[in-house]
Amino acid sequence: MAVLWDASRELLTVEEAAKYLGVKQSAIYTWAWRKTIPSVRMDFRLLFDRDDLDKLRGESLG
């Protein structure tokens, strides 16, 4: 089944996501593995939508 992706969304690498959230890269990998945050695999890279990271930020702050 094909999945459509909105090209206007900003995808971040593990390193970028970790810096954005102020956590270690290992935390990002753990959250992705536990499905705490949605992730996308592209060309052997794990990517994260900035909007999803913002939601996680809001949940942890609120």
Backbone as numpy.savetxt, mean C-alpha at the origin, in Angstrom:
# Nx Ny Nz CAx CAy CAz Cx Cy Cz
-9.88 -13.61 -14.83 -10.72 -12.43 -14.83 -9.83 -11.19 -14.83
-10.11 -10.29 -15.70 -9.33 -9.06 -15.79 -9.80 -8.06 -14.74
-8.85 -7.33 -14.20 -9.16 -6.30 -13.21 -8.81 -4.96 -13.81
-9.75 -4.04 -13.78 -9.51 -2.71 -14.31 -8.88 -1.84 -13.24
-7.95 -1.01 -13.64 -7.25 -0.15 -12.69 -7.36 1.28 -13.15
-7.67 2.15 -12.25 -7.77 3.57 -12.53 -6.36 4.15 -12.59
-5.94 4.56 -13.77 -4.56 5.05 -13.97 -4.27 6.35 -13.22
-5.31 7.03 -12.75 -5.07 8.28 -12.03 -4.64 8.04 -10.58
-4.73 6.81 -10.10 -4.34 6.50 -8.72 -2.82 6.47 -8.61
-2.33 6.93 -7.48 -0.88 6.96 -7.25 -0.46 5.71 -6.49
0.42 4.93 -7.11 0.92 3.71 -6.48 2.30 3.95 -5.90
2.52 3.46 -4.69 3.80 3.61 -4.00 4.46 2.26 -3.82
5.79 2.25 -3.89 6.55 1.03 -3.61 6.56 0.78 -2.11
7.10 -0.36 -1.71 7.21 -0.68 -0.28 8.02 0.40 0.43
9.14 0.77 -0.16 10.01 1.80 0.44 9.27 3.13 0.59
8.58 3.54 -0.47 7.84 4.80 -0.43 6.70 4.75 0.58
5.99 3.63 0.63 4.88 3.47 1.57 5.38 3.53 3.01
6.52 2.90 3.26 7.09 2.91 4.61 7.45 4.33 5.03
8.08 5.07 4.13 8.44 6.46 4.43 7.18 7.31 4.63
6.19 7.10 3.80 4.95 7.86 3.87 4.24 7.66 5.20
4.25 6.42 5.70 3.58 6.10 6.96 4.49 6.22 8.18
5.79 6.38 7.94 6.73 6.51 9.04 6.96 5.21 9.78
6.98 4.10 9.03 7.20 2.77 9.62 8.31 2.06 8.87
8.74 0.92 9.39 9.76 0.12 8.72 9.14 -0.62 7.53
9.99 -0.95 6.56 9.52 -1.69 5.40 8.96 -3.05 5.80
9.52 -3.65 6.85 9.03 -4.96 7.30 7.58 -4.86 7.76
7.19 -3.72 8.33 5.79 -3.53 8.74 4.87 -3.51 7.52
5.32 -2.87 6.46 4.53 -2.81 5.23 4.33 -4.22 4.67
5.42 -5.00 4.61 5.31 -6.38 4.12 4.36 -7.20 4.98
4.45 -7.03 6.29 3.58 -7.78 7.21 2.12 -7.39 7.00
1.85 -6.10 6.91 0.48 -5.64 6.70 -0.08 -6.13 5.37
0.76 -6.16 4.34 0.30 -6.66 3.04 0.00 -8.16 3.13
0.87 -8.91 3.80 0.69 -10.35 3.94 -0.58 -10.66 4.73
-0.83 -9.86 5.77 -2.03 -10.05 6.61 -3.27 -9.41 6.00
-3.09 -8.75 4.86 -4.17 -8.06 4.15 -4.76 -6.90 4.97
-3.92 -6.31 5.80 -4.31 -5.11 6.54 -4.45 -3.94 5.57
-3.55 -3.91 4.57 -3.65 -2.91 3.51 -3.65 -3.65 2.17
-4.50 -3.21 1.24 -4.52 -3.83 -0.09 -3.21 -3.54 -0.83
-2.79 -4.50 -1.62 -1.58 -4.32 -2.42 -1.80 -4.89 -3.82
-0.94 -4.46 -4.72 -0.98 -4.91 -6.11 0.40 -5.38 -6.48
0.50 -6.50 -7.17 1.80 -6.98 -7.66 1.92 -6.63 -9.14
3.00 -5.93 -9.47 3.28 -5.58 -10.87 4.76 -5.81 -11.13
5.05 -6.67 -12.08 6.45 -6.94 -12.44 7.30 -7.25 -11.21
6.81 -8.17 -10.38 7.52 -8.64 -9.18 7.66 -7.56 -8.10
6.93 -6.47 -8.24 6.98 -5.42 -7.22 5.64 -5.37 -6.50
5.69 -5.06 -5.23 4.49 -4.90 -4.42 4.20 -3.40 -4.35
2.99 -3.01 -4.75 2.64 -1.59 -4.80 1.39 -1.32 -3.98
1.29 -0.08 -3.49 0.20 0.32 -2.62 -0.41 1.62 -3.10
-1.73 1.69 -3.07 -2.45 2.90 -3.45 -2.37 3.90 -2.30
-1.99 5.12 -2.62 -1.85 6.15 -1.59 -3.18 6.36 -0.85
-4.31 6.25 -1.53 -5.61 6.40 -0.87 -5.80 5.35 0.22
-5.37 4.11 -0.04 -5.47 3.05 0.96 -4.58 3.34 2.16
-3.41 3.90 1.90 -2.51 4.26 2.99 -3.09 5.39 3.82
-3.75 6.33 3.15 -4.40 7.43 3.87 -5.52 6.91 4.78
-6.27 5.92 4.29 -7.33 5.31 5.11 -6.73 4.65 6.34
-5.64 3.93 6.14 -4.97 3.27 7.27 -4.48 4.30 8.27
-3.93 5.37 7.77 -3.47 6.47 8.63 -4.62 7.03 9.46
-5.74 7.25 8.81 -6.92 7.79 9.49 -7.45 6.86 10.55
-7.44 5.56 10.28 -7.92 4.57 11.25 -7.02 4.52 12.47
-5.71 4.62 12.23 -4.78 4.52 13.36 -4.77 5.80 14.20
-5.13 6.91 13.58 -5.15 8.18 14.31 -6.49 8.42 15.00
-7.56 7.89 14.39 -8.88 8.19 14.91 -9.41 7.09 15.72
